[in-house]
Coordinates of C-alpha atoms in Angstrom, one line a residue:
M1 CA 8.8 -6.3 -34.2
P2 CA 11.6 -7.7 -31.4
H3 CA 11.9 -11.4 -30.6
R4 CA 10.7 -11.7 -27.5
P5 CA 12.7 -14.7 -25.5
M6 CA 10.8 -17.5 -23.5
R7 CA 9.9 -17.2 -20.3
F8 CA 12.0 -19.5 -18.0
A9 CA 9.2 -20.9 -15.8
R10 CA 8.1 -22.5 -19.8
Q11 CA 11.9 -23.5 -20.6
A12 CA 12.1 -25.2 -17.1
L13 CA 8.7 -26.9 -18.3
L14 CA 9.9 -28.3 -21.4
M15 CA 13.1 -29.3 -20.2
Q16 CA 11.5 -31.3 -17.8
I17 CA 9.4 -32.8 -20.1
G18 CA 12.5 -33.5 -22.5
L19 CA 14.3 -35.4 -19.6
I20 CA 11.1 -37.3 -18.3
T21 CA 10.6 -38.4 -22.2
L22 CA 14.0 -39.2 -22.7
V23 CA 14.5 -41.1 -19.4
T24 CA 11.5 -43.2 -19.9
T25 CA 12.2 -44.1 -23.3
I26 CA 15.6 -45.6 -22.3
G27 CA 14.1 -47.3 -19.7
F28 CA 11.1 -48.7 -22.1
F29 CA 14.2 -50.2 -24.3
L30 CA 16.3 -51.5 -21.8
V31 CA 13.1 -53.1 -19.7
A32 CA 11.8 -54.5 -23.2
S33 CA 15.5 -55.6 -23.9
L34 CA 15.6 -57.1 -20.6
L35 CA 12.1 -59.2 -21.3
D36 CA 13.4 -60.1 -24.2
R37 CA 16.4 -62.0 -23.2
H38 CA 14.8 -63.1 -20.1
L39 CA 12.1 -65.3 -22.6
V40 CA 14.6 -66.4 -24.6
D41 CA 16.5 -67.8 -21.7
Q42 CA 13.4 -69.0 -20.0
Y43 CA 12.1 -70.8 -23.6
G44 CA 15.6 -72.2 -24.0
Q45 CA 15.5 -73.6 -20.4
R46 CA 12.1 -75.0 -21.1
A47 CA 13.1 -77.0 -24.0
L48 CA 16.2 -78.5 -21.9
T49 CA 14.2 -79.4 -19.2
A50 CA 11.6 -81.3 -21.4
A51 CA 14.5 -82.7 -23.7
Q52 CA 16.1 -84.2 -19.9
V53 CA 12.4 -85.3 -19.2
L54 CA 12.2 -87.1 -22.9
A55 CA 16.0 -88.7 -22.3
T56 CA 15.2 -90.4 -19.1
D57 CA 12.3 -92.8 -21.2
T58 CA 13.7 -96.1 -20.7
D59 CA 11.5 -97.1 -23.5
L60 CA 12.3 -94.4 -25.6
A61 CA 15.8 -95.6 -25.4
G62 CA 15.1 -98.7 -26.0
A63 CA 13.2 -98.2 -28.8
V64 CA 16.7 -96.6 -30.4
A65 CA 18.7 -99.0 -29.2
R66 CA 16.2 -101.2 -31.4
G67 CA 16.0 -99.1 -34.5
D68 CA 12.6 -99.2 -33.6
Q69 CA 11.5 -95.8 -35.8
P70 CA 7.6 -95.6 -35.5
G71 CA 8.1 -96.6 -31.9
V72 CA 10.1 -93.8 -31.5
R73 CA 8.3 -91.5 -34.0
A74 CA 5.3 -92.2 -31.5
Q75 CA 6.4 -91.0 -28.5
A76 CA 8.4 -88.1 -30.0
D77 CA 5.0 -86.6 -31.4
R78 CA 3.0 -87.2 -27.6
A79 CA 5.7 -85.6 -26.3
R80 CA 5.4 -82.7 -28.7
A81 CA 2.0 -82.9 -28.1
A82 CA 2.0 -82.7 -24.3
S83 CA 4.5 -79.5 -24.2
G84 CA 3.3 -77.8 -26.8
A85 CA 7.1 -77.8 -28.4
L86 CA 7.4 -76.9 -31.8
F87 CA 9.2 -80.1 -32.8
V88 CA 10.6 -83.4 -30.6
V89 CA 13.4 -84.9 -32.4
V90 CA 15.2 -88.1 -32.2
T91 CA 17.9 -89.1 -33.6
D92 CA 20.6 -92.2 -33.0
R93 CA 24.6 -92.5 -32.4
H94 CA 25.3 -90.9 -35.9
G95 CA 22.8 -88.2 -35.7
I96 CA 20.2 -89.7 -38.0
R97 CA 16.5 -88.6 -37.2
M98 CA 14.1 -91.3 -36.3
S99 CA 11.7 -88.6 -35.4
H100 CA 10.3 -85.0 -36.6
P101 CA 7.3 -83.3 -37.4
N102 CA 8.1 -83.0 -41.0
P103 CA 7.9 -87.1 -42.3
D104 CA 10.2 -86.3 -45.2
E105 CA 13.2 -85.6 -43.1
I106 CA 12.7 -88.8 -40.7
G107 CA 15.9 -90.3 -42.2
E108 CA 17.7 -87.5 -42.7
P109 CA 21.0 -86.3 -41.1
V110 CA 20.4 -83.5 -38.6
S111 CA 20.9 -79.7 -40.1
T112 CA 23.4 -79.2 -37.0
D113 CA 26.8 -80.9 -35.9
P114 CA 25.4 -83.5 -33.4
R115 CA 29.1 -84.3 -32.3
Q116 CA 29.3 -81.9 -29.0
V117 CA 25.9 -83.3 -28.0
L118 CA 27.0 -87.3 -28.7
A119 CA 29.8 -87.2 -26.6
G120 CA 27.5 -86.0 -23.9
H121 CA 27.4 -82.4 -23.2
E122 CA 23.8 -80.8 -22.9
I123 CA 23.4 -77.7 -25.3
V124 CA 21.0 -74.6 -25.3
N125 CA 20.5 -72.1 -27.7
V126 CA 18.6 -70.2 -30.1
Q127 CA 18.9 -71.6 -34.3
R128 CA 16.9 -71.7 -37.2
G129 CA 16.2 -75.1 -38.9
T130 CA 14.2 -76.8 -41.0
L131 CA 11.4 -75.3 -39.0
G132 CA 12.7 -72.3 -39.2
L133 CA 13.5 -70.2 -35.4
S134 CA 13.9 -71.6 -32.3
A135 CA 14.8 -71.8 -29.1
R136 CA 16.7 -75.7 -28.5
G137 CA 17.7 -77.5 -25.9
K138 CA 19.3 -80.6 -26.4
V139 CA 20.7 -83.5 -24.3
P140 CA 22.2 -86.8 -25.1
L141 CA 20.2 -89.9 -25.4
R142 CA 22.1 -92.9 -23.0
G143 CA 21.2 -96.5 -22.9
P144 CA 21.0 -99.4 -20.1
D145 CA 24.6 -99.2 -20.1
G146 CA 25.1 -95.9 -19.5
G147 CA 26.7 -95.2 -23.1
V148 CA 25.3 -92.6 -25.3
I149 CA 22.7 -93.9 -28.1
G150 CA 21.7 -90.9 -29.5
Q151 CA 20.2 -87.6 -28.9
V152 CA 17.3 -86.1 -28.3
S153 CA 16.6 -82.1 -29.4
V154 CA 13.5 -79.9 -28.2
G155 CA 12.7 -76.4 -29.9
F156 CA 10.1 -73.9 -29.3
D157 CA 9.0 -71.4 -32.4
A158 CA 10.7 -68.1 -31.6
E159 CA 7.1 -66.8 -32.6
D160 CA 6.2 -67.6 -29.0
I161 CA 9.2 -65.9 -27.5
N162 CA 7.9 -63.1 -29.8
T163 CA 5.0 -63.2 -28.9
A164 CA 5.1 -63.1 -25.2
V165 CA 7.8 -60.5 -25.4
L166 CA 5.1 -58.4 -27.1
R167 CA 2.6 -58.6 -24.5
L168 CA 5.1 -58.0 -21.7
I169 CA 6.5 -55.2 -23.8
G170 CA 2.7 -53.9 -23.8
T171 CA 2.4 -54.0 -20.1
T172 CA 5.6 -52.3 -19.6
A173 CA 4.7 -49.7 -22.2
A174 CA 1.3 -49.0 -20.4
F175 CA 2.9 -48.3 -17.3
T176 CA 6.1 -46.3 -19.2
G177 CA 2.3 -44.1 -20.0
G178 CA 1.2 -43.4 -16.5
A179 CA 4.5 -42.8 -15.4
L180 CA 4.9 -40.3 -18.6
L181 CA 1.9 -38.4 -17.7
V182 CA 2.2 -38.6 -13.9
G183 CA 6.0 -37.3 -14.5
I184 CA 4.6 -34.2 -17.1
A185 CA 1.4 -33.6 -14.7
G186 CA 4.6 -33.0 -11.9
A187 CA 6.5 -30.9 -13.8
A188 CA 3.9 -28.8 -14.5
W189 CA 3.1 -28.7 -11.1
L190 CA 6.0 -27.8 -10.0
T191 CA 7.2 -25.1 -12.6
R192 CA 3.2 -23.6 -11.3
L193 CA 4.5 -23.7 -8.0
L194 CA 8.1 -22.4 -8.8
K195 CA 6.2 -19.4 -10.7
R196 CA 4.2 -18.6 -7.8
R197 CA 7.5 -18.7 -5.0
T198 CA 9.0 -16.4 -7.2
L199 CA 6.3 -14.1 -8.0
G200 CA 6.7 -14.6 -11.5
L201 CA 10.4 -12.7 -11.8
E202 CA 12.6 -14.4 -14.2
P203 CA 16.0 -15.7 -12.9
E204 CA 17.6 -12.7 -13.9
E205 CA 15.0 -10.3 -12.6
L206 CA 15.7 -12.5 -9.5
A207 CA 19.6 -11.8 -9.6
E208 CA 19.0 -8.1 -10.3
L209 CA 16.8 -7.9 -7.3
V210 CA 19.4 -9.4 -5.2
R211 CA 21.9 -7.3 -6.4
Q212 CA 19.6 -4.4 -6.0
R213 CA 19.0 -5.5 -2.1
E214 CA 22.6 -5.8 -1.7
A215 CA 23.4 -2.4 -3.0
V216 CA 21.1 -0.9 -0.7
L217 CA 21.5 -3.0 2.7
Y218 CA 25.0 -1.9 2.7
G219 CA 24.5 1.1 0.9
I220 CA 22.5 3.8 3.0
G221 CA 22.9 4.8 6.6
E222 CA 19.8 3.4 8.1
G223 CA 18.9 0.2 9.7
V224 CA 16.9 -2.6 7.8
L225 CA 15.3 -5.4 9.5
A226 CA 12.7 -7.3 7.4
V227 CA 10.7 -10.1 8.8
D228 CA 8.2 -12.9 6.5
A229 CA 4.7 -13.3 6.8
T230 CA 5.2 -16.0 10.2
G231 CA 7.1 -13.0 11.9
D232 CA 10.4 -14.9 11.3
V233 CA 13.8 -12.2 10.4
S234 CA 14.3 -12.6 6.6
V235 CA 16.5 -9.5 5.9
R236 CA 18.7 -7.4 8.1
N237 CA 21.8 -5.4 7.4
G238 CA 24.7 -4.5 9.7
E239 CA 23.2 -1.0 10.8
A240 CA 20.4 -2.5 12.2
E241 CA 23.0 -4.5 13.9
K242 CA 24.5 -1.9 15.2
L243 CA 21.6 0.4 16.1
L244 CA 19.9 -2.0 18.0
G245 CA 22.7 -3.7 19.9
T246 CA 22.3 -7.2 18.9
P247 CA 22.8 -10.3 16.7
L248 CA 19.8 -10.8 14.1
E249 CA 20.1 -13.9 13.1
V250 CA 18.0 -14.8 9.7
G251 CA 15.5 -17.1 10.5
T252 CA 15.4 -15.9 14.5
P253 CA 11.4 -15.4 15.6
T254 CA 10.7 -11.8 16.5
T255 CA 9.4 -13.2 19.9
A256 CA 12.8 -14.3 20.5
L257 CA 14.7 -10.7 19.1
D258 CA 16.2 -8.7 22.1
I259 CA 15.0 -5.5 20.8
P260 CA 12.9 -2.3 23.0
P261 CA 9.2 -3.5 23.3
R262 CA 8.3 -0.8 20.9
L263 CA 9.4 -2.4 18.0
R264 CA 8.7 -6.0 19.1
E265 CA 5.1 -4.9 19.2
L266 CA 5.8 -3.3 16.1
L267 CA 6.8 -6.1 13.8
L268 CA 3.9 -8.5 15.4
S269 CA 1.4 -6.1 15.2
G270 CA 1.8 -5.7 11.5
R271 CA 0.5 -2.3 11.4
Q272 CA 2.2 0.8 9.4
A273 CA 4.0 3.4 11.7
D274 CA 6.4 6.3 10.8
N275 CA 8.6 8.3 13.4
L276 CA 7.9 5.8 16.3
I277 CA 10.8 6.3 18.6
A278 CA 12.5 4.1 20.8
L279 CA 15.3 3.5 22.9
S280 CA 17.8 1.4 22.6
G281 CA 20.6 1.0 24.9
D282 CA 22.2 4.7 24.8
R283 CA 20.9 5.2 21.7
V284 CA 17.2 6.9 20.6
L285 CA 16.0 5.5 17.1
V286 CA 13.6 6.8 14.9
A287 CA 11.4 3.6 13.3
H288 CA 9.5 3.1 10.5
H289 CA 7.2 -0.1 9.5
R290 CA 5.5 -0.8 6.3
P291 CA 3.7 -4.0 5.8
V292 CA 4.6 -5.5 2.2
Q293 CA 1.9 -7.1 -0.1
R294 CA 2.1 -8.5 -4.1
G295 CA -0.6 -9.5 -5.5
G296 CA -2.4 -9.7 -2.6
V297 CA -0.4 -12.0 -0.6
E298 CA 1.3 -11.2 2.5
L299 CA 5.1 -11.0 2.4
G300 CA 5.5 -9.9 5.8
S301 CA 7.1 -6.4 6.6
V302 CA 10.1 -4.1 7.0
L303 CA 11.5 -1.8 10.1
T304 CA 14.2 0.8 8.9
L305 CA 15.9 2.7 12.0
R306 CA 17.7 6.1 12.0
D307 CA 20.1 7.5 14.8
R308 CA 18.4 10.2 16.3
T309 CA 20.4 10.5 19.6
D310 CA 22.8 13.4 18.9
L311 CA 19.5 15.0 17.6
E312 CA 17.4 14.1 20.6
S313 CA 20.6 15.6 22.8
L314 CA 20.8 19.0 21.1
N315 CA 16.4 18.9 21.3
R316 CA 17.0 18.2 25.0
E317 CA 19.5 21.3 25.3
L318 CA 17.6 23.4 23.3
D319 CA 14.5 23.2 25.7
N320 CA 16.1 23.3 28.7
V321 CA 17.8 26.7 26.7
R322 CA 14.0 27.5 25.7
S323 CA 13.2 27.1 29.6
T324 CA 16.0 29.4 30.9
T325 CA 15.2 32.3 28.1
N326 CA 11.7 31.7 29.2
T327 CA 12.0 32.5 32.9
L328 CA 14.9 35.3 32.1
R329 CA 12.0 36.7 29.7
A330 CA 9.5 36.4 32.6
Q331 CA 11.9 37.9 35.2
R332 CA 12.9 40.7 32.8
H333 CA 9.0 42.0 32.8
E334 CA 9.2 41.3 36.8
F335 CA 11.9 43.5 37.7
T336 CA 10.6 46.2 34.8
N337 CA 7.5 46.9 36.7
R338 CA 9.2 47.1 39.7
L339 CA 11.5 49.8 38.3
H340 CA 8.4 51.4 37.0
T341 CA 7.4 51.3 40.5
L342 CA 10.3 52.7 41.8
S343 CA 10.8 55.3 39.3
G344 CA 7.5 56.7 40.0
L345 CA 7.5 56.9 43.7
L346 CA 11.1 58.7 43.2
Q347 CA 9.6 61.2 40.9
T348 CA 6.8 62.1 43.0
G349 CA 8.7 62.8 45.9
R350 CA 8.1 59.7 47.7
Q351 CA 11.8 59.0 48.9
E352 CA 11.0 57.0 52.1
E353 CA 8.4 54.4 50.3
A354 CA 11.0 54.2 48.0
V355 CA 14.0 52.7 50.1
E356 CA 11.1 50.8 51.5
Y357 CA 10.3 49.2 48.6
V358 CA 13.7 48.7 47.8
Q359 CA 14.8 47.0 51.0
A360 CA 11.6 45.0 50.6
L361 CA 13.1 43.8 47.2
T362 CA 15.8 43.1 48.5
H363 CA 15.4 40.8 51.3
G364 CA 12.8 38.8 48.4
Q365 CA 13.0 35.0 47.9
V366 CA 15.3 34.2 44.9
T367 CA 13.0 33.7 41.5
G368 CA 10.1 32.7 43.6
L369 CA 11.4 29.3 44.9
G370 CA 12.1 30.2 48.4
P371 CA 15.0 30.4 50.5
A372 CA 16.7 26.9 49.5
A373 CA 17.2 28.9 46.1
E374 CA 20.3 30.5 47.7
A375 CA 22.0 26.8 48.5
V376 CA 21.2 26.2 44.8
R377 CA 24.3 27.8 43.1
D378 CA 24.3 26.8 39.6
P379 CA 22.2 29.1 36.7
Y380 CA 20.6 26.2 35.1
L381 CA 18.8 24.6 37.9
V382 CA 17.3 27.5 38.9
S383 CA 16.4 29.2 35.8
F384 CA 15.1 25.6 35.2
L385 CA 13.0 25.1 38.2
S386 CA 11.5 28.4 37.8
A387 CA 10.5 27.4 34.6
K388 CA 9.0 24.4 36.1
K389 CA 7.3 26.3 38.8
S390 CA 5.6 29.0 36.1
V391 CA 4.1 25.6 34.2
A392 CA 3.3 24.0 37.6
L393 CA 1.3 27.1 38.7
E394 CA -0.9 27.4 35.2
K395 CA -1.3 23.8 35.9
G396 CA -2.9 24.7 39.7
V397 CA 0.1 22.4 41.0
E398 CA 2.6 24.2 43.7
L399 CA 6.3 23.6 42.9
E400 CA 8.6 23.9 45.8
L401 CA 11.8 23.5 46.2
A402 CA 13.2 21.5 49.0
E403 CA 14.6 23.3 51.9
T404 CA 17.0 20.8 52.5
S405 CA 19.2 21.5 49.3
W406 CA 22.0 22.3 48.1
V407 CA 24.2 22.2 45.1
P408 CA 27.1 24.6 45.9
S409 CA 29.0 24.2 42.4
P410 CA 27.6 24.3 38.8
L411 CA 27.2 21.2 36.8
R412 CA 29.0 19.3 34.7
A413 CA 26.8 17.8 32.6
P414 CA 23.6 20.1 32.5
V415 CA 21.8 18.4 29.5
E416 CA 21.8 15.1 31.0
V417 CA 21.1 16.2 34.7
M418 CA 18.2 19.0 32.8
T419 CA 16.7 15.2 31.4
V420 CA 16.3 14.0 34.8
V421 CA 15.2 16.4 36.5
G422 CA 12.8 17.7 33.8
N423 CA 10.9 14.4 32.8
L424 CA 10.4 13.9 36.8
V425 CA 9.5 17.0 37.7
D426 CA 7.4 17.0 34.5
N427 CA 5.6 13.2 35.6
A428 CA 5.3 14.6 39.6
I429 CA 3.7 17.9 38.0
D430 CA 1.0 15.9 35.8
A431 CA 0.2 13.1 38.6
A432 CA -0.1 15.8 41.3
R433 CA -3.1 17.0 39.8
V434 CA -4.9 13.9 39.4
G435 CA -7.0 12.9 42.7
A436 CA -5.5 15.5 45.4
A437 CA -7.1 18.1 47.3
R438 CA -4.0 20.2 47.5
P439 CA -1.3 19.9 44.2
R440 CA 2.1 19.6 45.3
V441 CA 5.3 18.7 44.1
E442 CA 8.8 18.8 46.3
V443 CA 11.9 18.7 44.9
D444 CA 15.1 18.0 47.0
L445 CA 18.7 18.6 45.3
L446 CA 21.8 17.7 47.4
A447 CA 25.2 17.4 46.0
D448 CA 28.1 14.7 47.6
G449 CA 31.0 15.6 45.9
T450 CA 30.8 15.6 42.5
T451 CA 27.2 13.7 42.3
L452 CA 24.1 15.2 42.8
H453 CA 21.2 13.2 44.2
V454 CA 17.6 14.3 43.0
S455 CA 14.0 13.4 44.8
V456 CA 11.0 14.2 43.4
V457 CA 7.8 13.9 45.2
D458 CA 4.5 14.2 44.7
S459 CA 1.0 14.4 45.8
G460 CA -0.8 12.2 43.3
D461 CA -1.6 8.5 43.5
G462 CA 1.5 7.1 43.2
V463 CA 3.1 4.2 41.1
P464 CA 1.3 0.3 41.9
E465 CA 3.6 -2.2 43.1
E466 CA 4.2 -3.8 40.2
L467 CA 5.1 -0.9 37.6
R468 CA 8.2 0.4 39.6
E469 CA 10.2 -1.1 37.5
E470 CA 8.7 -1.9 34.1
I471 CA 7.7 2.1 34.6
F472 CA 10.9 2.8 33.3
V473 CA 10.1 0.5 30.5
E474 CA 9.6 2.4 26.7
G475 CA 5.5 2.3 26.2
V476 CA 4.9 1.7 29.3
S477 CA 3.0 4.4 31.8
S478 CA 0.8 4.8 35.0
K479 CA -1.7 7.0 32.6
S480 CA -4.7 6.0 31.3
S481 CA -3.9 7.8 28.3
G482 CA -1.8 7.1 25.2
G483 CA 1.2 8.9 23.7
H484 CA 3.3 8.2 27.1
G485 CA 5.8 6.1 28.2
L486 CA 9.1 7.2 27.1
G487 CA 9.7 10.5 29.4
L488 CA 11.3 7.9 32.5
A489 CA 12.5 5.5 29.5
L490 CA 15.0 8.9 28.6
C491 CA 15.7 10.1 32.5
R492 CA 17.2 6.4 33.2
Q493 CA 18.9 6.3 30.1
A494 CA 20.1 10.0 30.8
A495 CA 21.0 8.8 34.5
R496 CA 22.9 5.6 33.1
S497 CA 25.0 7.7 30.8
L498 CA 26.3 9.5 34.0
G499 CA 26.7 6.0 35.6
G500 CA 23.9 6.4 37.8
D501 CA 20.1 5.4 37.9
V502 CA 16.7 6.6 38.6
R503 CA 14.0 4.4 40.7
V504 CA 11.0 4.6 42.4
A505 CA 11.7 4.6 45.9
G506 CA 8.4 4.5 47.3
P507 CA 5.2 6.7 48.5
G508 CA 6.0 9.7 49.8
E509 CA 5.4 11.3 53.5
E510 CA 1.5 12.0 52.6
S511 CA 1.2 10.0 49.5
G512 CA 2.0 9.8 45.8
A513 CA 5.5 8.7 44.1
L514 CA 9.1 9.2 45.2
F515 CA 11.5 8.8 42.7
V516 CA 15.4 9.3 43.5
A517 CA 17.9 9.9 40.7
E518 CA 21.7 9.3 41.4
L519 CA 23.7 11.3 38.8
P520 CA 27.8 10.9 39.5
G521 CA 29.9 13.3 37.7
A522 CA 27.1 15.7 37.1
L523 CA 28.7 18.7 39.4
E524 CA 32.1 20.6 38.4
D525 CA 34.7 19.6 41.0
G526 CA 36.5 21.8 43.2
S527 CA 33.5 22.8 45.3
P528 CA 34.0 24.2 49.3
A529 CA 32.9 20.8 50.0
S530 CA 35.4 19.0 48.0
E531 CA 38.4 21.2 49.1
E532 CA 37.3 21.1 52.9
A533 CA 37.7 17.4 52.1
K534 CA 40.7 17.5 50.8
S535 CA 42.5 20.0 53.6

């Protein structure tokens, strides 16, 4: 069975416990050493103070000067009892003991060299004498004339020091043990928190995830934008910034991002979405949104973006071709019926009726758009509006081309023009069907050099004043049903790609809404009007 390595969380816990134990142990012994040294100094100073006080006693000095050994011994015993000292020893100027707790030591020289004290110096030390180890204070004893006539030595038993040290060390040990337990509990809590924050992953797994994330984020052609559970940007790649046309700083709240409203609402809602179309500048984006969870914990969401600008342009062009094809197919059927009628008249020998029929066809209106269609020379516009007229009739709406229309030259940008005209006409048809006794839409096309001016008016309810600018924002619509709000945004995008614009000019002459568009460079140069202007 292969050896399974210890998990990082457990390693971290053991390392923290070991470190805490080491630090507290070192601290404990350091404090114990300091306490011991402090108590030794304290007892030494205590002994020195007691000796100094006793040396100031003139009766004691007089007894020493007289050689009154019993008197010296009596005073020394009283001082020892009062101070709790181990011993109080008084000597004469030769270092001979005149008092000692052990009577056998009286009359004997002291065990240590007394010359330094008898020379007038005070000494504090820890020494071993006849009574064992003790902290001692030694001071010279002076007579009435100030001369040194002996010494006073006071000592405290080292066992008292050890007892005090042990008592303080016990208190310190209890505090150290408590601190150790608190440290271990804190280390365990931190380890558990670390495990929760890292979702139970090992460091090598986290490192591998980071490498994989970098490889995925910067190795794919899609834009990736991730937000955390609080709605702040947590991950993004360069492609996302490129597609959205704005910097995406990590930590920025979603509400502060300059991104399309549809995408912002999607990130804030946290709902799942697929193939959501959004406009960002001159780009058409397809967005996918997924909320992310692990172990029942909300981690945020991920938004992926794909650029469909080129594909969308091809789709628009294909729609225009389809409209033109449908119009030509309808005209082919219409012309076939007319030819059958003409053939029948000729085959039955009714030549005069056939001539009248041909004359009627010759003076007829182009594609059913009325006489104004003669002034529109571009086949795209004529066929496209003819197809839209058929669609409008199916919906019970009358679509007309204004008599003031005049387009003498072909289109230079048919895709953009059809996008603008098509969306405006489609919206107008839908609007005219609501609340109008006679649903009607009128389209006016007017050339000004290479600029094409388009106006579309309908007989619907019109656009509310407060929506006249917002209606061009994706996701905003005056229609009550869902799924709208993109057509006018695409319309304005196409117009602005030519350097023009689309706006709501106001209500029409009767009612409804009037949309106008200015499309610079939409027409080929060299129209008759342009040639006359040059001459």
